[in-house]
Amino acid sequence: MYRIGIDLGGTEIKGGLLNEEGEILHKVSVTTPVTDGFEGVCKRIAELVDELIKMAGLQRESVKSVGVGIPGLCDERGFVYIAVNLYWENVPLGERLRQIMGLPVYIENDATVAAIAEATKGSMKEVINGVLITLGTGVGGGLILQGRAYSGNHGLGSELGHMIIGENDYNCNCGSNGCLETFASATALVKYTKSLLKEGNFNSKLRHQLKDNLEDLNAKMIFDLAKEGDEIATKAVNRFIKYLAIGIGNIINLLDPEIIALGGGVSKAGSFLIESIEAEVGKYVFFKKGKRHCKIRLAELENDAGIIGAAMMGIKRED
Ligand SMILES: [Zn+2]
């Protein structure tokens, strides 16, 4: 039997046909027809599924399920409350796709899907309780609890990026103040570093690299210079690490997971990121005396995590 995974994004729809072991056999991607609205996007997903079945030379009956990871919030049946990038609000995605395709369809938030992928083939393989934190433009989260993906009673949980961990000098996109995302995303790191550069009291190679064009600043540059001990970069990264460690400490105190995996663009800072977090997180963990059981490591799957996790969702829901 085979499974299809769809990674639905605001700019691109990526799809893959996988065997039961989670290996991708065929892959396709198309531009998301956002301006064609909900119906247009549903049709495009169905066409992509047909194309994958045709590429593999399979009968439709050989496909056991289609999973879709979405950039938004939905319930267990695949009713989407909101997907900002797609301009969707309250649309019955699961129901509509089941109608058009005549196959079992499972839908989940993309961060949860990425956690399922890590739990199937990546950093959280065979882990019973694990948490994936994605550090990118924003901060996302996916929970695997007792071996299953968990996003709460109404599909509104595991929003780790919106844990309130302090007071910040600007509000989060969600309207709250002090969300983890406003301290520990690439966006937050760049924003804070810019404010330090504007203060002007520090020595930094960043000034030479940017030649006064602050718009070119990115998280990679900041982490790379922090590794070399640059003054501004170090100050900015230290603040980033402090708040991420508070967030991780909260997660450990709440869930006591076996593994917390860090993914997303910022995780490319690699062992430097892990070692910095390890050095800081102990301050925020309730049980300080014994050895810390929860391991913090890098996520392993990159671009294909969305496809793999979406396809494997079927297995997680059926067993
Ligand atoms: Zn928020």
Coordinates of C-alpha atoms and ligand atoms in Angstrom, one line a residue:
M1 CA 0.0 0.0 0.0
Y2 CA 1.0 3.6 -0.5
R3 CA 0.4 7.0 1.1
I4 CA 0.4 10.5 -0.3
G5 CA 1.6 13.5 1.6
I6 CA 0.8 17.1 0.7
D7 CA 2.7 20.1 2.0
L8 CA 0.3 23.0 1.4
G9 CA 2.1 26.4 1.6
G10 CA 1.1 29.9 0.7
T11 CA 3.4 29.9 -2.4
E12 CA 3.8 26.2 -3.2
I13 CA 2.0 22.9 -2.9
K14 CA 4.5 20.0 -2.6
G15 CA 3.3 16.4 -2.9
G16 CA 4.9 13.0 -2.6
L17 CA 3.9 9.4 -2.9
L18 CA 5.4 7.2 -0.2
N19 CA 5.6 3.5 0.6
E20 CA 4.5 2.3 4.1
E21 CA 8.2 2.7 5.3
G22 CA 8.0 6.4 4.7
E23 CA 10.3 6.5 1.7
I24 CA 9.4 9.0 -1.0
L25 CA 9.0 7.3 -4.4
H26 CA 7.7 10.2 -6.4
K27 CA 7.5 14.0 -5.9
V28 CA 5.8 16.9 -7.6
S29 CA 5.3 20.6 -6.8
V30 CA 3.1 23.3 -8.2
T31 CA 2.4 27.0 -7.4
T32 CA -0.4 27.5 -5.0
P33 CA -3.3 29.1 -6.9
V34 CA -4.2 31.4 -3.9
T35 CA -6.2 33.8 -6.0
D36 CA -8.5 31.0 -7.2
G37 CA -9.8 30.7 -3.7
F38 CA -10.6 27.7 -1.6
E39 CA -12.2 25.7 -4.4
G40 CA -9.3 26.4 -6.8
V41 CA -6.8 25.2 -4.3
C42 CA -8.8 22.0 -3.5
K43 CA -8.9 21.2 -7.2
R44 CA -5.2 21.7 -7.6
I45 CA -4.5 19.4 -4.7
A46 CA -6.7 16.7 -6.3
E47 CA -4.9 17.1 -9.6
L48 CA -1.6 16.8 -7.9
V49 CA -2.8 13.5 -6.2
D50 CA -3.9 12.2 -9.6
E51 CA -0.6 13.1 -11.1
L52 CA 1.3 11.2 -8.4
I53 CA -0.8 8.1 -8.8
K54 CA -0.3 8.2 -12.6
M55 CA 3.5 8.7 -12.2
A56 CA 3.7 5.6 -10.1
G57 CA 1.5 3.6 -12.5
L58 CA -0.8 2.7 -9.6
Q59 CA -4.5 2.0 -9.2
R60 CA -6.3 4.5 -7.0
E61 CA -7.2 1.7 -4.6
S62 CA -3.5 1.2 -3.8
V63 CA -3.4 4.6 -2.0
K64 CA -4.5 4.2 1.6
S65 CA -4.6 7.8 2.6
V66 CA -3.8 11.4 1.7
G67 CA -2.5 13.7 4.4
V68 CA -2.3 17.4 4.1
G69 CA -0.2 19.8 6.2
I70 CA -1.6 23.3 6.3
P71 CA -0.2 26.7 7.3
G72 CA -3.1 27.3 9.8
L73 CA -5.4 25.9 12.5
C74 CA -7.9 23.0 11.9
D75 CA -9.9 20.5 13.9
E76 CA -9.6 16.7 13.7
R77 CA -12.0 16.4 10.7
G78 CA -10.0 18.9 8.7
F79 CA -12.2 21.9 9.2
V80 CA -9.9 24.9 8.8
Y81 CA -10.5 27.8 11.2
I82 CA -7.9 30.0 9.8
A83 CA -5.0 29.9 7.3
V84 CA -3.7 33.5 7.0
N85 CA -1.4 33.0 3.9
L86 CA -4.3 31.4 2.0
Y87 CA -6.9 34.0 3.1
W88 CA -9.0 31.1 4.4
E89 CA -11.4 31.3 7.3
N90 CA -13.8 28.5 8.3
V91 CA -13.5 26.3 5.3
P92 CA -14.3 22.5 5.2
L93 CA -11.0 21.4 3.6
G94 CA -11.2 17.8 4.8
E95 CA -14.8 17.3 3.7
R96 CA -14.3 18.9 0.3
L97 CA -11.1 16.9 -0.5
R98 CA -12.8 13.6 0.5
Q99 CA -15.7 14.5 -1.8
I100 CA -13.4 15.3 -4.8
M101 CA -10.9 12.5 -4.4
G102 CA -12.9 9.7 -2.8
L103 CA -9.9 8.8 -0.5
P104 CA -9.4 9.0 3.2
V105 CA -8.0 12.5 4.0
Y106 CA -6.2 13.6 7.1
I107 CA -5.3 17.3 7.8
E108 CA -3.1 18.9 10.4
N109 CA -1.2 22.0 11.1
D110 CA 2.2 22.0 9.4
A111 CA 4.3 22.2 12.6
T112 CA 2.5 19.1 13.9
V113 CA 3.1 17.4 10.6
A114 CA 6.8 18.2 10.8
A115 CA 6.8 16.6 14.3
I116 CA 5.2 13.5 12.9
A117 CA 7.9 13.3 10.3
E118 CA 10.7 13.6 12.9
A119 CA 8.9 11.0 15.0
T120 CA 8.8 8.6 12.0
K121 CA 12.2 9.1 10.3
G122 CA 14.2 11.8 12.1
S123 CA 15.4 13.0 15.4
M124 CA 12.5 11.7 17.5
K125 CA 12.3 8.2 15.9
E126 CA 10.8 5.7 18.3
V127 CA 10.3 8.4 21.0
I128 CA 7.1 8.2 23.0
N129 CA 7.0 11.8 24.1
G130 CA 8.8 14.4 22.0
V131 CA 8.5 18.1 21.1
L132 CA 9.6 19.8 17.9
I133 CA 10.2 23.5 18.0
T134 CA 10.7 25.2 14.6
L135 CA 12.7 28.4 14.7
G136 CA 12.2 30.3 11.5
T137 CA 10.4 33.5 10.5
G138 CA 8.1 32.6 13.4
V139 CA 8.2 29.9 16.1
G140 CA 6.1 26.8 15.6
G141 CA 5.6 23.7 17.6
G142 CA 4.5 20.1 17.3
L143 CA 3.9 17.6 20.1
I144 CA 4.1 13.8 20.1
L145 CA 2.5 12.5 23.3
Q146 CA 2.2 8.9 24.1
G147 CA 3.3 8.1 20.5
R148 CA 0.6 10.2 18.8
A149 CA 0.4 13.8 17.5
Y150 CA -1.4 16.0 20.0
S151 CA -2.8 19.4 19.1
G152 CA -5.4 19.7 21.9
N153 CA -9.1 19.2 22.2
H154 CA -10.1 21.6 19.5
G155 CA -6.9 21.6 17.4
L156 CA -5.8 24.9 18.9
G157 CA -3.0 23.6 21.1
S158 CA 0.8 23.1 20.7
E159 CA 1.2 26.8 19.7
L160 CA 4.6 26.9 21.4
G161 CA 5.5 30.2 19.7
H162 CA 2.8 32.0 21.6
M163 CA 3.8 30.9 25.1
I164 CA 4.1 34.1 27.0
I165 CA 7.6 34.2 28.4
G166 CA 8.3 37.9 29.2
E167 CA 7.5 41.4 28.4
N168 CA 8.6 42.7 25.0
D169 CA 8.8 46.2 23.6
Y170 CA 6.5 45.3 20.7
N171 CA 3.4 43.1 20.3
C172 CA 3.2 39.7 18.6
N173 CA 1.3 39.3 15.3
C174 CA -1.3 37.4 17.4
G175 CA -2.0 40.5 19.4
S176 CA -0.5 39.4 22.7
N177 CA 2.7 40.8 24.2
G178 CA 5.6 38.6 25.3
C179 CA 5.2 35.6 23.0
L180 CA 8.2 33.3 22.6
E181 CA 8.1 34.1 18.8
T182 CA 8.8 37.8 19.5
F183 CA 12.1 36.8 21.3
A184 CA 13.3 33.6 19.7
S185 CA 12.5 33.7 15.9
A186 CA 14.8 34.8 13.2
T187 CA 12.7 37.8 12.8
A188 CA 13.0 38.7 16.4
L189 CA 16.8 38.2 16.4
V190 CA 17.2 40.5 13.4
K191 CA 14.9 43.1 14.9
Y192 CA 16.7 43.2 18.2
T193 CA 20.2 43.3 16.5
K194 CA 19.1 46.2 14.4
S195 CA 18.0 48.1 17.5
L196 CA 21.5 47.5 19.0
L197 CA 23.2 48.7 15.8
K198 CA 21.1 51.8 15.8
E199 CA 22.2 52.6 19.4
G200 CA 25.7 52.8 18.0
N201 CA 27.7 52.2 21.2
F202 CA 29.1 48.9 20.2
N203 CA 31.9 47.6 18.1
S204 CA 30.8 45.1 15.5
K205 CA 31.9 43.5 12.3
L206 CA 28.2 43.6 11.3
R207 CA 28.6 47.3 10.6
H208 CA 31.4 46.6 8.0
Q209 CA 29.5 43.7 6.5
L210 CA 26.3 45.7 6.1
K211 CA 27.9 48.9 5.0
D212 CA 25.0 50.8 6.6
N213 CA 22.3 48.8 4.8
L214 CA 20.5 47.3 7.7
E215 CA 17.9 45.6 5.5
D216 CA 20.5 43.0 4.4
L217 CA 20.8 41.7 8.0
N218 CA 19.8 38.1 8.6
A219 CA 19.9 35.5 11.4
K220 CA 22.7 33.5 9.9
M221 CA 25.1 36.5 9.8
I222 CA 24.3 37.2 13.5
F223 CA 24.9 33.6 14.6
D224 CA 28.1 33.3 12.5
L225 CA 29.6 36.5 14.1
A226 CA 28.4 35.4 17.6
K227 CA 30.5 32.2 17.1
E228 CA 33.5 34.5 16.6
G229 CA 32.7 36.5 19.7
D230 CA 31.5 39.7 18.0
E231 CA 30.1 42.1 20.6
I232 CA 26.7 43.0 19.2
A233 CA 26.1 39.6 17.7
T234 CA 26.9 37.9 21.0
K235 CA 24.6 40.3 22.9
A236 CA 21.7 39.6 20.5
V237 CA 22.2 35.8 20.5
N238 CA 22.5 35.7 24.3
R239 CA 19.1 37.3 24.6
F240 CA 17.7 35.0 22.0
I241 CA 19.1 32.0 23.9
K242 CA 17.9 33.2 27.2
Y243 CA 14.3 33.4 26.1
L244 CA 14.4 30.2 24.1
A245 CA 15.8 28.5 27.2
I246 CA 12.9 29.9 29.3
G247 CA 10.4 28.5 26.8
I248 CA 12.2 25.1 26.7
G249 CA 12.3 25.0 30.5
N250 CA 8.6 25.6 30.6
I251 CA 8.0 22.7 28.2
I252 CA 10.2 20.4 30.2
N253 CA 8.4 21.4 33.4
L254 CA 5.0 20.8 31.8
L255 CA 5.6 17.7 29.7
D256 CA 8.9 16.1 30.7
P257 CA 9.5 14.9 27.2
E258 CA 12.3 12.5 26.2
I259 CA 13.5 14.8 23.4
I260 CA 13.1 18.4 22.3
A261 CA 14.2 18.8 18.7
L262 CA 15.0 22.2 17.2
G263 CA 14.3 22.7 13.5
G264 CA 13.7 25.6 11.1
G265 CA 16.2 28.0 9.5
V266 CA 17.8 29.1 12.8
S267 CA 18.7 25.5 13.7
K268 CA 21.3 25.7 11.0
A269 CA 23.4 27.4 13.7
G270 CA 23.9 23.7 14.7
S271 CA 25.9 22.5 17.7
F272 CA 26.6 26.1 18.7
L273 CA 22.8 26.6 19.2
I274 CA 22.4 23.3 21.1
E275 CA 25.4 23.9 23.4
S276 CA 24.3 27.5 24.2
I277 CA 20.8 26.2 25.1
E278 CA 22.2 23.3 27.2
A279 CA 24.3 25.8 29.1
E280 CA 21.2 28.0 29.9
V281 CA 18.2 25.8 30.2
G282 CA 19.1 24.3 33.7
K283 CA 18.2 27.7 35.3
Y284 CA 14.6 27.3 34.3
V285 CA 14.0 23.6 35.0
F286 CA 12.1 22.7 38.2
F287 CA 14.2 19.6 38.9
K288 CA 17.7 21.1 39.0
K289 CA 19.7 18.6 41.1
G290 CA 19.6 15.3 39.2
K291 CA 20.9 14.8 35.7
R292 CA 18.6 16.3 33.1
H293 CA 16.8 13.5 31.3
C294 CA 15.3 15.5 28.4
K295 CA 17.7 15.6 25.4
I296 CA 17.9 18.7 23.2
R297 CA 19.0 18.0 19.7
L298 CA 18.7 19.2 16.1
A299 CA 15.8 18.1 13.9
E300 CA 17.1 15.9 11.0
L301 CA 14.6 16.3 8.2
E302 CA 14.6 19.4 6.1
N303 CA 12.5 20.2 3.0
D304 CA 10.8 16.8 2.8
A305 CA 9.5 16.8 6.4
G306 CA 6.2 18.3 5.3
I307 CA 5.6 15.6 2.7
I308 CA 6.7 12.7 4.9
G309 CA 4.8 13.8 8.0
A310 CA 1.6 14.4 6.1
A311 CA 1.8 11.0 4.5
M312 CA 2.6 9.3 7.8
M313 CA -0.3 11.0 9.5
G314 CA -2.6 8.2 8.2
I315 CA -0.6 5.6 10.1
K316 CA -0.7 7.7 13.3
R317 CA -4.5 8.2 13.0
E318 CA -5.4 4.6 12.0
D319 CA -3.6 2.6 14.7
Ligands
ZN1 ZN 1.8 35.5 19.7

